[in-house]
Amino acid sequence: MTPRTRLLLVLVGGAGIAALLVAACLRLPDFGGDSHPYGDRAVAASLARQTANTIASVNFDQRAFDTLGEMTILFAAVVGCVVLLRQTRDEHRARPEPADVARPVRRYALIVLPVALVTGLYVIAHGQLSPGGGFQGGVVAATSLHLLYLGADYRALERIRPVGMYEVGDALSASAYLITGLAGLIGSAAFLANTLLPYGTFNTLSSGGTVPLLNAAVGMEVACAVVVLLARFLDQAVEIEEESGK
Amino acid sequence: MDVLPYLVAVWIFLVGCYGLATSRNLIHAVGCLSVCQSATYVLLLAVGYRDDATAPVYSDIEPGSRPVVDPVVQALALTDVVVGATVTALLLALVIQVSKRHGTVDPDELTELRG
């Protein structure tokens, strides 16, 4: 197929989809409307279980089983990337040479690194109270470590980032989520049911029953997963080279 | 004006599809897929919006004192972001392998099968 006919085909098909989607949009409830039955019920359920951040309550209490699936997708993607980006037979590892870093970059990276790491951990810890949670905080914490790569060099990053440990951490935190769910099955009503622990005082760190536990497990899993993913991509970019003559 | 945010989502989706179909570079195609996916964020958040409402987080507002936007779609948008990030990571890993084995990232040149 020539690019020209393909473009024509895309335009015809796209026009059809556009017409259907616009027709669907015109029948949607008005933007900004007041009728949100599911939202109202989710808020009521969240407040009944002393969870200040309703979104954390939806993710780790009302839809905790879906979050298990979401976490499994992340875990499977990490495994897939590790398999896809492994060192093959016709490649070898080269020691990366230390590179010069501009002084302002180094200074800024080293100042921001601890701040970013603590911010990430803060966002994870306060997931049940304020905006954020395990997913967001995990990404912040994991990327903060990589400021060392920008500010110093790859070897410094490797010293604080033993990838094997993070792979173990990824698996452990995924199992921690499962075990918390199983505890719900044994100790109370159902798998991942949030009826095991006391709900605590509203708007304190220990409120929300199992929400903080699941949130912490997800935070650790996301942080480890992002570190492992970035490590594999950095390996490809920095260390792994094809044999000469290929 | 009531349907404008939904139409923005439709527009973002179609722009992403157009980019995917005309892409000459697999990395660019992965970016276009992310554009398509960001249409779903706009749609989800538009569905959950409520006039004069604030975020559904009660750490600094009194419960019941103000209307809040729909937390269910916000949680769905979070799921969406996570799935989008994992899909992007996997696809980029595949692109690295394609570029190594075939020496090109132009989808039009990837016509032959190779072992």
Coordinates of C-alpha atoms in Angstrom, one line a residue, chain B residues 55-99:
Chain B
A55 CA -10.8 17.6 45.1
P56 CA -12.4 14.7 46.9
V57 CA -9.8 14.9 49.7
Y58 CA -11.0 15.7 53.2
S59 CA -7.8 16.4 55.0
D60 CA -8.4 20.1 54.9
I61 CA -12.1 20.6 54.2
E62 CA -15.0 19.7 56.4
P63 CA -17.0 16.7 55.0
G64 CA -20.2 17.9 53.5
S65 CA -19.2 21.5 53.4
R66 CA -18.4 21.6 49.7
P67 CA -19.3 19.6 46.6
V68 CA -16.5 17.4 45.4
V69 CA -15.7 15.9 42.0
D70 CA -16.3 12.2 41.3
P71 CA -13.5 10.2 43.0
V72 CA -14.3 7.0 41.1
V73 CA -13.2 8.3 37.7
Q74 CA -10.1 9.9 39.3
A75 CA -9.1 6.5 40.6
L76 CA -9.8 5.1 37.1
A77 CA -7.6 7.8 35.6
L78 CA -4.8 6.8 38.0
T79 CA -5.1 3.2 36.8
D80 CA -5.0 4.5 33.3
V81 CA -1.8 6.3 33.9
V82 CA -0.1 3.3 35.4
V83 CA -1.2 1.0 32.6
G84 CA -0.1 3.6 30.0
A85 CA 3.3 3.9 31.6
T86 CA 3.8 0.1 31.6
V87 CA 2.7 -0.3 28.0
T88 CA 5.0 2.5 26.9
A89 CA 7.9 0.8 28.8
L90 CA 7.2 -2.6 27.1
L91 CA 6.8 -1.1 23.7
L92 CA 10.1 0.9 24.0
A93 CA 11.9 -2.3 25.0
L94 CA 10.5 -4.0 21.9
V95 CA 11.6 -1.0 19.8
I96 CA 15.2 -1.4 21.2
Q97 CA 15.1 -5.1 20.1
V98 CA 13.7 -4.3 16.7
S99 CA 16.3 -1.6 16.1

